[in-house]
Structure formats: structure tokens, C-alpha cells
Tab-separated table of C-alpha atoms in Angstrom:
chain	number	residue	atom	x	y	z
N	1	ILE	CA	35.211	-18.004	-29.023
N	2	LEU	CA	38.465	-19.410	-27.656
N	3	ASN	CA	39.881	-20.469	-31.020
N	4	LYS	CA	37.980	-17.958	-33.193
N	5	GLU	CA	36.424	-20.753	-35.231
N	6	LYS	CA	32.909	-20.790	-36.645
N	7	ILE	CA	30.807	-23.640	-35.325
N	8	SER	CA	28.929	-23.591	-38.647
N	9	GLN	CA	32.065	-25.042	-40.249
N	10	LEU	CA	31.927	-28.155	-38.086
N	11	LYS	CA	30.224	-31.327	-39.219
N	12	GLN	CA	26.850	-31.909	-37.592
N	13	GLU	CA	28.183	-34.863	-35.570
N	14	GLU	CA	30.975	-32.653	-34.183
N	15	LYS	CA	28.506	-29.890	-33.292
N	16	ASP	CA	26.365	-32.408	-31.418
N	17	PHE	CA	29.375	-33.773	-29.530
N	18	VAL	CA	30.402	-30.315	-28.302
N	19	LEU	CA	26.927	-28.987	-27.514
N	20	LYS	CA	25.838	-32.118	-25.623
N	21	GLY	CA	28.825	-31.662	-23.352
N	22	PHE	CA	27.325	-28.417	-22.099
N	23	VAL	CA	23.782	-29.745	-21.671
N	24	GLN	CA	24.371	-31.377	-18.310
N	25	ASP	CA	22.332	-30.723	-15.192
N	26	VAL	CA	24.364	-28.691	-12.723
N	27	GLU	CA	22.916	-27.539	-9.430
N	28	MET	CA	23.869	-23.898	-8.957
N	29	VAL	CA	24.326	-23.088	-5.274
N	30	ASP	CA	25.443	-20.146	-3.195
N	31	ALA	CA	29.206	-20.439	-3.287
N	32	PHE	CA	29.530	-19.152	0.289
N	33	ALA	CA	26.512	-20.943	1.762
N	34	ASN	CA	28.593	-23.611	3.514
N	35	LEU	CA	31.191	-21.276	4.960
N	36	SER	CA	31.051	-20.370	8.643
N	37	SER	CA	29.049	-17.263	9.582
N	38	SER	CA	32.234	-15.433	10.565
N	39	GLU	CA	33.470	-15.584	6.973
N	40	SER	CA	31.340	-13.071	5.120
N	41	GLU	CA	31.700	-12.314	1.451
N	42	SER	CA	33.525	-9.079	2.228
N	43	ASP	CA	35.960	-10.970	4.440
N	44	ALA	CA	36.629	-13.357	1.590
N	45	GLU	CA	37.292	-10.456	-0.780
N	46	THR	CA	39.699	-8.835	1.705
N	47	GLU	CA	41.573	-12.086	2.205
N	48	SER	CA	41.681	-12.568	-1.557
N	49	ASP	CA	43.298	-9.137	-1.981
N	50	GLU	CA	45.867	-9.968	0.695
N	51	ALA	CA	46.569	-13.277	-1.004
N	52	ASP	CA	47.152	-11.465	-4.305
N	53	GLU	CA	49.732	-9.210	-2.647
N	54	GLU	CA	51.477	-12.223	-1.151
N	55	ASN	CA	51.466	-13.991	-4.507
N	56	ASP	CA	53.030	-10.956	-6.205
N	57	SER	CA	55.936	-10.942	-3.766
N	58	GLU	CA	56.335	-14.712	-4.020
N	59	ASN	CA	56.421	-14.602	-7.811
N	60	GLU	CA	59.463	-12.331	-7.709
N	61	ASN	CA	61.505	-15.224	-6.369
N	62	ALA	CA	59.655	-18.007	-8.209
N	63	ALA	CA	62.463	-18.749	-10.634
N	64	GLU	CA	64.957	-19.110	-7.788
N	65	LYS	CA	62.624	-21.363	-5.787
N	66	ASP	CA	61.937	-23.616	-8.768
N	67	LYS	CA	65.603	-24.612	-8.852
N	68	ASP	CA	65.195	-26.201	-5.428
N	69	SER	CA	61.718	-27.665	-5.903
N	70	ASN	CA	60.451	-31.058	-7.027
N	71	ALA	CA	58.995	-30.971	-10.528
N	72	LEU	CA	58.422	-34.342	-12.267
N	73	LEU	CA	57.335	-37.771	-11.009
N	74	ALA	CA	57.907	-41.151	-12.686
N	75	VAL	CA	56.427	-44.258	-11.020
N	76	GLY	CA	58.083	-47.608	-11.657
N	77	TYR	CA	56.057	-50.453	-13.199
N	78	LYS	CA	58.599	-53.270	-13.183
N	79	HIS	CA	60.307	-52.463	-9.867
N	80	ASP	CA	58.953	-50.736	-6.757
N	81	ARG	CA	60.689	-47.428	-7.322
N	82	SER	CA	59.603	-43.860	-7.905
N	83	PHE	CA	61.760	-41.059	-9.298
N	84	VAL	CA	61.333	-37.349	-8.630
N	85	THR	CA	63.257	-34.579	-10.400
N	86	ARG	CA	64.499	-31.464	-8.636
N	87	GLY	CA	66.439	-29.162	-10.907
N	88	SER	CA	69.165	-31.268	-12.513
N	89	SER	CA	68.986	-33.950	-9.787
N	90	ILE	CA	66.751	-37.028	-9.511
N	91	GLY	CA	65.651	-38.534	-6.196
N	92	VAL	CA	65.091	-42.304	-6.025
N	93	PHE	CA	62.474	-43.697	-3.615
N	94	LYS	CA	61.676	-47.315	-2.767
N	95	HIS	CA	58.113	-48.547	-2.187
N	96	THR	CA	58.233	-50.516	1.072
N	97	ASN	CA	56.085	-53.511	2.023
N	98	ASP	CA	54.181	-51.410	4.567
N	99	ASP	CA	53.075	-48.974	1.841
N	100	ARG	CA	55.540	-46.203	2.540
N	101	LEU	CA	58.269	-44.472	0.602
N	102	GLU	CA	61.882	-44.893	1.628
N	103	PHE	CA	64.495	-42.494	0.255
N	104	GLN	CA	67.255	-44.448	-1.509
N	105	THR	CA	69.656	-42.090	-3.226
N	106	THR	CA	70.058	-38.965	-5.328
N	107	ILE	CA	71.305	-38.964	-8.908
N	108	LYS	CA	73.166	-35.674	-8.895
N	109	SER	CA	73.554	-33.278	-11.791
N	110	VAL	CA	72.036	-34.835	-14.909
N	111	LYS	CA	74.510	-34.117	-17.725
N	112	THR	CA	74.831	-34.562	-21.463
N	113	LEU	CA	77.644	-36.722	-22.842
N	114	ASP	CA	79.849	-33.635	-23.157
N	115	GLY	CA	79.291	-32.740	-19.496
N	116	ARG	CA	76.651	-30.002	-19.739
N	117	SER	CA	74.171	-30.064	-16.863
N	118	PHE	CA	70.460	-29.638	-17.651
N	119	THR	CA	67.058	-29.711	-15.967
N	120	PRO	CA	64.805	-32.343	-17.612
N	121	SER	CA	61.519	-31.017	-18.999
N	122	LYS	CA	60.021	-34.524	-19.229
N	123	VAL	CA	61.070	-37.992	-18.084
N	124	MET	CA	59.833	-41.470	-18.997
N	125	LEU	CA	60.902	-44.823	-17.573
N	126	HIS	CA	61.990	-47.295	-20.251
N	127	GLU	CA	63.270	-50.851	-20.813
N	128	GLU	CA	61.924	-52.601	-17.707
N	129	ASP	CA	62.633	-49.514	-15.576
N	130	SER	CA	66.365	-49.992	-16.145
N	131	SER	CA	66.665	-46.706	-18.002
N	132	MET	CA	65.009	-43.324	-18.207
N	133	VAL	CA	64.452	-41.195	-21.312
N	134	LEU	CA	64.963	-37.484	-20.653
N	135	MET	CA	63.996	-34.387	-22.629
N	136	ASN	CA	66.316	-31.372	-22.535
N	137	PRO	CA	64.590	-27.992	-23.052
N	138	LEU	CA	67.896	-26.600	-24.370
N	139	ASN	CA	68.053	-29.196	-27.176
N	140	ASP	CA	64.563	-30.111	-28.331
N	141	ASN	CA	65.467	-32.441	-31.209
N	142	THR	CA	67.482	-34.822	-29.034
N	143	LEU	CA	66.519	-37.345	-26.352
N	144	TYR	CA	68.834	-38.598	-23.617
N	145	LYS	CA	68.952	-42.143	-22.252
N	146	MET	CA	70.034	-42.466	-18.628
N	147	ASP	CA	71.232	-45.799	-17.262
N	148	LEU	CA	69.590	-45.911	-13.822
N	149	GLU	CA	72.113	-48.439	-12.495
N	150	ARG	CA	74.969	-46.071	-13.266
N	151	GLY	CA	72.979	-42.895	-12.672
N	152	GLN	CA	74.252	-41.140	-15.781
N	153	VAL	CA	73.318	-40.386	-19.383
N	154	VAL	CA	74.844	-43.036	-21.655
N	155	GLU	CA	73.252	-42.266	-25.035
N	156	GLU	CA	72.029	-39.228	-26.959
N	157	TRP	CA	69.416	-39.771	-29.688
N	158	THR	CA	69.093	-37.106	-32.363
N	159	VAL	CA	65.527	-37.634	-33.549
N	160	HIS	CA	65.881	-35.369	-36.594
N	161	PRO	CA	67.915	-32.180	-37.032
N	162	ASP	CA	64.947	-30.346	-38.589
N	163	SER	CA	62.221	-31.679	-36.282
N	164	ASN	CA	61.771	-30.963	-32.598
N	165	VAL	CA	60.144	-33.199	-29.981
N	166	THR	CA	57.649	-31.670	-27.555
N	167	SER	CA	56.417	-34.857	-25.884
N	168	ILE	CA	57.212	-38.574	-25.685
N	169	VAL	CA	54.824	-41.494	-25.173
N	170	PRO	CA	55.490	-45.217	-24.581
N	171	ASP	CA	54.723	-47.577	-27.478
N	172	THR	CA	52.023	-49.278	-25.400
N	173	LYS	CA	50.467	-48.553	-22.022
N	174	TYR	CA	52.716	-51.084	-20.281
N	175	ALA	CA	55.779	-50.823	-22.540
N	176	GLN	CA	58.057	-49.862	-19.663
N	177	MET	CA	57.526	-53.358	-18.227
N	178	THR	CA	59.186	-54.859	-21.299
N	179	ALA	CA	62.545	-54.623	-23.066
N	180	ASN	CA	60.896	-52.747	-25.950
N	181	LYS	CA	63.298	-50.197	-27.439
N	182	THR	CA	61.040	-47.895	-29.461
N	183	LEU	CA	58.774	-45.051	-28.315
N	184	ILE	CA	56.511	-42.392	-29.834
N	185	GLY	CA	57.355	-38.724	-30.278
N	186	LEU	CA	55.113	-35.701	-30.824
N	187	ASN	CA	55.549	-32.140	-31.924
N	188	GLN	CA	53.161	-29.375	-32.974
N	189	ASN	CA	52.091	-31.009	-36.230
N	190	SER	CA	53.541	-34.541	-36.289
N	191	ILE	CA	53.495	-37.939	-34.602
N	192	PHE	CA	56.279	-40.441	-35.253
N	193	ARG	CA	58.031	-43.575	-34.058
N	194	ILE	CA	61.488	-43.210	-32.499
N	195	ASP	CA	63.881	-46.161	-32.778
N	196	PRO	CA	67.221	-45.629	-30.992
N	197	ARG	CA	68.703	-48.641	-32.814
N	198	LEU	CA	68.754	-46.754	-36.129
N	199	SER	CA	72.036	-45.249	-37.232
N	200	GLY	CA	71.973	-41.473	-37.550
N	201	ASN	CA	68.557	-39.916	-37.034
N	202	LYS	CA	66.219	-41.985	-34.858
N	203	ARG	CA	62.898	-40.966	-36.435
N	204	VAL	CA	61.254	-43.813	-38.365
N	205	GLU	CA	60.188	-42.151	-41.619
N	206	SER	CA	57.779	-44.974	-42.551
N	207	GLU	CA	55.873	-44.561	-39.280
N	208	MET	CA	55.119	-40.878	-39.231
N	209	LYS	CA	52.091	-38.676	-39.806
N	210	SER	CA	52.700	-34.995	-40.439
N	211	TYR	CA	50.150	-32.240	-41.063
N	212	VAL	CA	50.685	-29.072	-43.078
N	213	VAL	CA	48.545	-27.107	-40.637
N	214	LYS	CA	49.900	-27.011	-37.099
N	215	ASN	CA	47.356	-28.821	-34.952
N	216	GLY	CA	49.177	-27.917	-31.763
N	217	PHE	CA	49.661	-31.504	-30.556
N	218	SER	CA	50.466	-31.258	-26.854
N	219	CYS	CA	50.206	-34.697	-25.227
N	220	GLY	CA	49.425	-38.335	-25.890
N	221	ALA	CA	48.709	-41.728	-24.361
N	222	THR	CA	48.569	-45.303	-25.617
N	223	THR	CA	46.350	-48.330	-25.015
N	224	GLU	CA	47.584	-51.811	-24.152
N	225	ASN	CA	47.555	-52.616	-27.891
N	226	GLY	CA	49.529	-49.510	-28.830
N	227	GLU	CA	46.682	-47.374	-30.164
N	228	LEU	CA	47.357	-43.671	-29.676
N	229	ALA	CA	45.261	-40.748	-28.404
N	230	VAL	CA	46.694	-37.271	-29.043
N	231	GLY	CA	45.417	-34.069	-27.432
N	232	SER	CA	46.001	-30.598	-28.822
N	233	GLY	CA	46.232	-26.984	-27.778
N	234	LYS	CA	42.983	-26.374	-29.654
N	235	GLY	CA	41.137	-28.761	-27.356
N	236	ASP	CA	40.481	-31.640	-29.752
N	237	ILE	CA	41.611	-35.269	-29.453
N	238	ARG	CA	42.589	-37.596	-32.309
N	239	LEU	CA	42.516	-41.385	-32.083
N	240	TYR	CA	44.988	-43.417	-34.171
N	241	ASN	CA	45.555	-47.119	-34.666
N	242	LYS	CA	48.575	-46.564	-36.960
N	243	LEU	CA	51.078	-43.729	-36.870
N	244	ASP	CA	51.336	-43.268	-40.640
N	245	LYS	CA	47.567	-43.064	-41.236
N	246	ARG	CA	44.946	-40.409	-40.623
N	247	ALA	CA	43.168	-40.463	-37.277
N	248	LYS	CA	40.225	-42.855	-37.184
N	249	THR	CA	38.251	-40.499	-34.952
N	250	LEU	CA	38.382	-36.774	-34.236
N	251	LEU	CA	36.849	-35.715	-30.919
N	252	PRO	CA	36.252	-31.947	-30.928
N	253	GLY	CA	36.876	-30.176	-27.640
N	254	PHE	CA	35.418	-27.151	-25.886
N	255	GLY	CA	38.267	-24.916	-27.078
N	256	ASP	CA	40.472	-25.091	-23.981
N	257	PRO	CA	43.969	-26.570	-24.471
N	258	ILE	CA	44.407	-30.228	-23.539
N	259	ILE	CA	47.341	-30.367	-21.101
N	260	GLY	CA	47.131	-34.104	-20.373
N	261	VAL	CA	45.420	-37.212	-21.695
N	262	ASP	CA	45.185	-40.798	-20.478
N	263	VAL	CA	43.494	-43.873	-21.926
N	264	SER	CA	42.157	-47.037	-20.327
N	265	SER	CA	43.944	-50.267	-21.263
N	266	ASP	CA	41.151	-51.377	-23.589
N	267	GLY	CA	40.790	-47.951	-25.206
N	268	LYS	CA	37.135	-47.557	-24.211
N	269	TRP	CA	37.656	-44.593	-21.870
N	270	ILE	CA	39.665	-41.409	-22.262
N	271	VAL	CA	40.279	-38.728	-19.644
N	272	ALA	CA	41.543	-35.376	-20.912
N	273	THR	CA	42.745	-32.580	-18.642
N	274	CYS	CA	42.085	-28.912	-19.244
N	275	ASN	CA	43.202	-26.232	-16.821
N	276	THR	CA	39.936	-25.979	-14.855
N	277	TYR	CA	38.072	-29.186	-15.720
N	278	LEU	CA	38.453	-32.765	-16.941
N	279	LEU	CA	36.676	-34.449	-19.835
N	280	LEU	CA	35.761	-38.119	-19.485
N	281	ILE	CA	34.997	-39.562	-22.908
N	282	VAL	CA	33.453	-42.898	-23.874
N	283	ALA	CA	35.386	-44.081	-26.935
N	284	GLU	CA	33.393	-47.278	-27.539
N	285	ASN	CA	31.140	-47.863	-30.554
N	286	GLU	CA	27.813	-49.665	-30.367
N	287	ASP	CA	29.349	-52.799	-31.904
N	288	GLY	CA	32.007	-52.994	-29.168
N	289	SER	CA	34.845	-51.580	-31.257
N	290	THR	CA	36.609	-48.392	-30.203
N	291	GLY	CA	37.167	-45.066	-31.885
N	292	PHE	CA	40.801	-46.091	-32.415
N	293	SER	CA	39.963	-48.871	-34.857
N	294	LYS	CA	36.702	-47.552	-36.328
N	295	SER	CA	35.363	-44.021	-36.745
N	296	MET	CA	32.764	-43.149	-34.136
N	297	GLY	CA	30.899	-41.006	-36.670
N	298	SER	CA	27.658	-39.522	-35.394
N	299	ASN	CA	27.345	-42.019	-32.523
N	300	LYS	CA	29.721	-40.254	-30.152
N	301	PRO	CA	28.331	-40.220	-26.583
N	302	PRO	CA	28.487	-36.727	-25.043
N	303	PRO	CA	31.661	-36.077	-23.033
N	304	ILE	CA	31.316	-36.004	-19.253
N	305	ARG	CA	32.682	-32.764	-17.830
N	306	LEU	CA	34.276	-33.115	-14.382
N	307	SER	CA	34.780	-30.020	-12.252
N	308	LEU	CA	34.778	-29.049	-8.601
N	309	LEU	CA	31.661	-27.773	-6.859
N	310	PRO	CA	31.343	-23.964	-6.672
N	311	GLU	CA	31.384	-23.945	-2.875
N	312	HIS	CA	34.641	-25.918	-2.834
N	313	ILE	CA	36.268	-23.549	-5.311
N	314	ALA	CA	35.157	-20.610	-3.166
N	315	TYR	CA	36.492	-22.230	-0.010
N	316	MET	CA	39.871	-22.988	-1.613
N	317	LYS	CA	40.352	-19.293	-2.454
N	318	THR	CA	42.813	-20.225	-5.181
N	319	GLN	CA	42.677	-20.536	-8.920
N	320	ILE	CA	41.945	-24.058	-10.172
N	321	SER	CA	44.830	-25.516	-12.166
N	322	PHE	CA	44.598	-29.276	-12.575
N	323	THR	CA	47.629	-31.502	-13.031
N	324	PRO	CA	47.277	-34.118	-15.827
N	325	ALA	CA	44.663	-36.646	-14.700
N	326	ARG	CA	45.416	-40.360	-14.812
N	327	PHE	CA	43.558	-43.639	-14.518
N	328	SER	CA	44.688	-46.158	-11.935
N	329	VAL	CA	46.871	-48.731	-13.707
N	330	SER	CA	45.572	-52.295	-13.537
N	331	PRO	CA	47.163	-54.796	-15.951
N	332	SER	CA	45.459	-57.721	-14.169
N	333	GLY	CA	42.324	-57.467	-16.300
N	334	ASN	CA	40.206	-55.785	-13.638
N	335	GLY	CA	40.266	-52.524	-15.553
N	336	GLU	CA	40.813	-48.980	-14.361
N	337	ARG	CA	38.680	-47.940	-11.387
N	338	THR	CA	39.794	-44.473	-10.333
N	339	ILE	CA	40.852	-41.121	-11.804
N	340	ILE	CA	43.340	-38.920	-9.955
N	341	THR	CA	44.372	-35.288	-10.367
N	342	SER	CA	45.321	-32.361	-8.155
N	343	THR	CA	45.089	-28.588	-7.968
N	344	GLY	CA	47.111	-26.441	-5.610
N	345	PRO	CA	47.488	-28.361	-2.330
N	346	TYR	CA	44.493	-30.649	-3.025
N	347	VAL	CA	44.536	-34.229	-4.335
N	348	ILE	CA	41.222	-35.273	-5.926
N	349	THR	CA	39.963	-38.676	-7.076
N	350	TRP	CA	36.818	-39.776	-8.888
N	351	SER	CA	35.432	-43.323	-8.904
N	352	LEU	CA	34.896	-44.519	-12.469
N	353	ARG	CA	32.055	-46.737	-11.245
N	354	LYS	CA	30.199	-43.731	-9.822
N	355	LEU	CA	30.901	-41.624	-12.896
N	356	LYS	CA	29.262	-44.266	-15.075
N	357	LYS	CA	26.146	-43.736	-12.950
N	358	GLY	CA	26.254	-39.983	-13.522
N	359	LYS	CA	27.599	-39.068	-10.063
N	360	THR	CA	30.088	-36.487	-11.295
N	361	HIS	CA	30.379	-34.511	-8.042
N	362	GLU	CA	31.003	-37.435	-5.671
N	363	TYR	CA	34.761	-37.011	-5.636
N	364	GLN	CA	37.207	-37.493	-2.766
N	365	ILE	CA	39.694	-34.862	-1.716
N	366	LYS	CA	42.618	-34.279	0.633
N	367	LYS	CA	44.529	-31.117	1.465
N	368	TYR	CA	48.294	-30.860	1.938
N	369	GLU	CA	50.423	-28.165	3.486
N	370	ASP	CA	51.954	-27.241	0.137
N	371	THR	CA	51.236	-27.355	-3.595
N	372	VAL	CA	51.030	-30.815	-5.160
N	373	VAL	CA	53.350	-30.759	-8.185
N	374	ALA	CA	52.687	-34.337	-9.370
N	375	ASP	CA	50.752	-37.425	-8.346
N	376	ASN	CA	50.065	-40.938	-9.577
N	377	PHE	CA	48.855	-44.325	-8.389
N	378	LYS	CA	51.295	-47.024	-7.424
N	379	PHE	CA	51.444	-49.454	-10.341
N	380	GLY	CA	48.856	-52.226	-10.479
N	381	GLN	CA	46.398	-50.780	-7.957
N	382	ASP	CA	44.340	-47.768	-6.998
N	383	LYS	CA	44.828	-48.050	-3.243
N	384	ASN	CA	48.093	-46.172	-2.761
N	385	ILE	CA	48.876	-42.767	-4.254
N	386	ILE	CA	52.359	-41.287	-4.618
N	387	VAL	CA	52.361	-37.509	-4.132
N	388	ALA	CA	55.220	-35.122	-4.864
N	389	LEU	CA	55.191	-31.747	-3.112
N	390	PRO	CA	57.795	-29.014	-3.763
N	391	HIS	CA	60.101	-30.313	-1.000
N	392	HIS	CA	58.650	-33.662	0.019
N	393	VAL	CA	57.466	-36.965	-1.459
N	394	THR	CA	54.974	-39.259	0.223
N	395	MET	CA	52.653	-42.208	-0.329
N	396	ILE	CA	49.074	-42.097	0.944
N	397	ASN	CA	46.222	-44.567	1.062
N	398	LYS	CA	43.157	-43.601	-0.960
N	399	LYS	CA	41.026	-44.279	2.135
N	400	SER	CA	42.614	-41.241	3.776
N	401	LEU	CA	40.886	-39.035	1.221
N	402	ALA	CA	37.556	-37.764	2.476
N	403	VAL	CA	34.294	-37.381	0.592
N	404	ALA	CA	34.303	-33.769	-0.529
N	405	SER	CA	32.787	-31.192	1.802
N	406	PRO	CA	33.985	-27.733	2.863
N	407	LYS	CA	34.779	-29.100	6.312
N	408	THR	CA	37.160	-31.758	4.931
N	409	LEU	CA	38.990	-29.187	2.827
N	410	THR	CA	40.527	-27.673	5.954
N	411	LYS	CA	42.404	-30.863	6.834
N	412	SER	CA	46.056	-31.338	6.022
N	413	THR	CA	48.623	-34.046	6.484
N	414	VAL	CA	52.260	-34.372	7.494
N	415	VAL	CA	54.356	-35.786	4.665
N	416	ASN	CA	57.270	-38.190	4.811
N	417	SER	CA	60.390	-38.941	2.772
N	418	PRO	CA	62.048	-35.541	2.316
N	419	PHE	CA	64.165	-35.264	-0.836
């Protein structure tokens, strides 16, 4: 329905994968059953109408507010630093020994080599966190390397004059901890290696896969070995072990665009983010291999759909819009243990251990006083979470998140480290 595609045209294994994702036991409850008696359904409708009016007036000034609001978050792997963009500026925060954030400095007015200021549309830490790769929405076939010691753009990389870049991905999951120079680029119908050491165009022609039909590639993530998962606007996910070859596995989606994807270090788990739900996918074959190195064929386990309980959605009184979900990052060999995302002012985490037992609705949640624009775990653990709000940045302990219940959704917190 969403993509106007006939399911009869899918292979049987792909039909099974999609249909099994919907055949999951969900307890349907009265959405307002857990609200206080003073909040009747009519009250909720009235408040919803008032909220709509407020939103309309707020949207009139949205563009102006965005210029002064935090937007992107990059968490350091090599050094205890986090970086938050606000317009054309970047705030630098230090992770202290007592698990707090300490504001360090502001890199003011990100500019191209010819002095033109721009607001980055995507940022990625690179080369042992000594540099940052920036994407400029006004020039989508060029990447910009910022030297973080100097706080300025020092190189401009023209990927290809006839090919734009819509997303960038590190070569491997932990590439930013190394001096590795190359990275991976995506656009609507291509994936390719980018090597800034090349003269002229930086796209590596021998490591590129391009499709005639636009698949709508939107996001990607890599494993520790450099295998690549790519999500699309059509909702499907492709798994590659080499950039110049066809995908080893195609995971059909439910039709909703994939806005974010993350992969566990070993490639056995994938979490994909759609606007109103997450998909947790087991990418391991029966013989222990993964869908990156060997086609999963007809043995694909059904995807696990993660969503909020109806009563929580009703209590929030706001449209669900998840930020890209991520696994906790654990290079020590212990594996990923937690998934984090957010919607509106709420930060939500799921325990991977509980999800493996089928406990999809035992998530933890915390409410803030403002919309969460980005969040991620501190590198190497799942205890501390870095949260960026429109005008604040803070670090919280996962223990401060409460097991989800309507009563806990009313709680909020005071944030630290204004930027």
C-alpha cells in the first residue's frame, strides 16, 4: 500500500519475512485506562485541539528558532569529547570523571575554504577524533574536513562532479578510533568508497555499486569488519560484504522509510528506525555466518517490531517521531546490550537481553522539559547517555530512566551544560 507494489511479485521468502513481522501477539488495551479519572476522553480531545493551535503558531517561527537550536550530536570514541552543532557553530563538551559534561569551547561559524559560512547537515568524527567530516547542504557533491585542533575547515573533497552524497558512513564500526583515511558514501542509487588521498575526484571507481533504478538509499552502518548495511526510503535493507558487489541479503521492510540503521559489532543484529517504530532484525544464519557474508535465503527469522504501548502514546499527546536508534558501543568483546532512541521529550531504551526473550514492551523511559534532538551512549558502555536538547546538552545515567508506566512519563529533569 505504501509503495504501491504487489506482494505477489515478491519471492516467497520475502513474503514470509514481511508477514511474520505482523504476526506478533500484541495486547490491545484501553488507551485511556491508566489516566486519572479527571482526564476524560473529551478533555484529552480538547487539550489536543489546543495543542494543535499552539503548534500552528509555533511553526510560523520554526525556521527562525532552528537557527539557534542544537541539531546534530557526535560522540568521541578516542577522546572523551562530544560535539553538538547549532547553526553554523559547533559546541565542544568534555566528559568528566564524575560522569558529567563540561562545556569547553565553541567553534564559531563553520566556513568553506573561500569563507562561505554553512550549517552542516551531517557530521562524522574521523582520524582518531582529530578531525570531523562535514556535509554542506548547499554543495552536495563535496565533503569538508575540519581540523578540530584549529577549529576550521582545512580540506574540501569533491567526491564526483556528477554524483551527490546524501550520507556518509565510517569504513568500520570503530574506524574513528584509528588513523584510517577512507570512508563510505551513499546517494539515492549508489554506494562507494571515498579516499581523500586521491588527486581530483575522491570517489574510488573500483569500489562502487550503482543501480539503474533508484533504490532510495537513505542511511547505512558498518560492522567491526567493515561489512555494510544500507537502509532505503522504500523500507528495505541490503547487506553487503564488498562495495562493488551485489548485496548478499535483501531484507524487505514494511514499506515505511528507514531513517536510521545500526549494526552490532559482529553483524548478527540490526536495528532499523522508522518514524513510529523500530525493527530489530536477527542477521545470523543457522551455521553461524551472517547475512553480510552469506545470503539468508528462506531462513530469515521474523523481524521484531518495537513500538510504544498505546496508553503511553495516548498519555504523551504528541505524534511519535523516533530519532535514529543506536546500540550501545562496546568494543571490549562484551557485545551490545542496549538500544536507545527518543521521541519528542522522551528518551527510551530497550534491553537487548530482554528483547531476546520476547519482552518487547519492557522499555525504560525518561521525560525532559524540551524535545530531544539527538542522543547516544558514551563510547564503550551503556551506562551513561549523552542527550542534546534544543538549548542544552547533558549526560544522564541509564539508571535514572524508569520502567515505563504512565506515572513515570510525567517526570522531567533539569539539564546541565548550556551551549
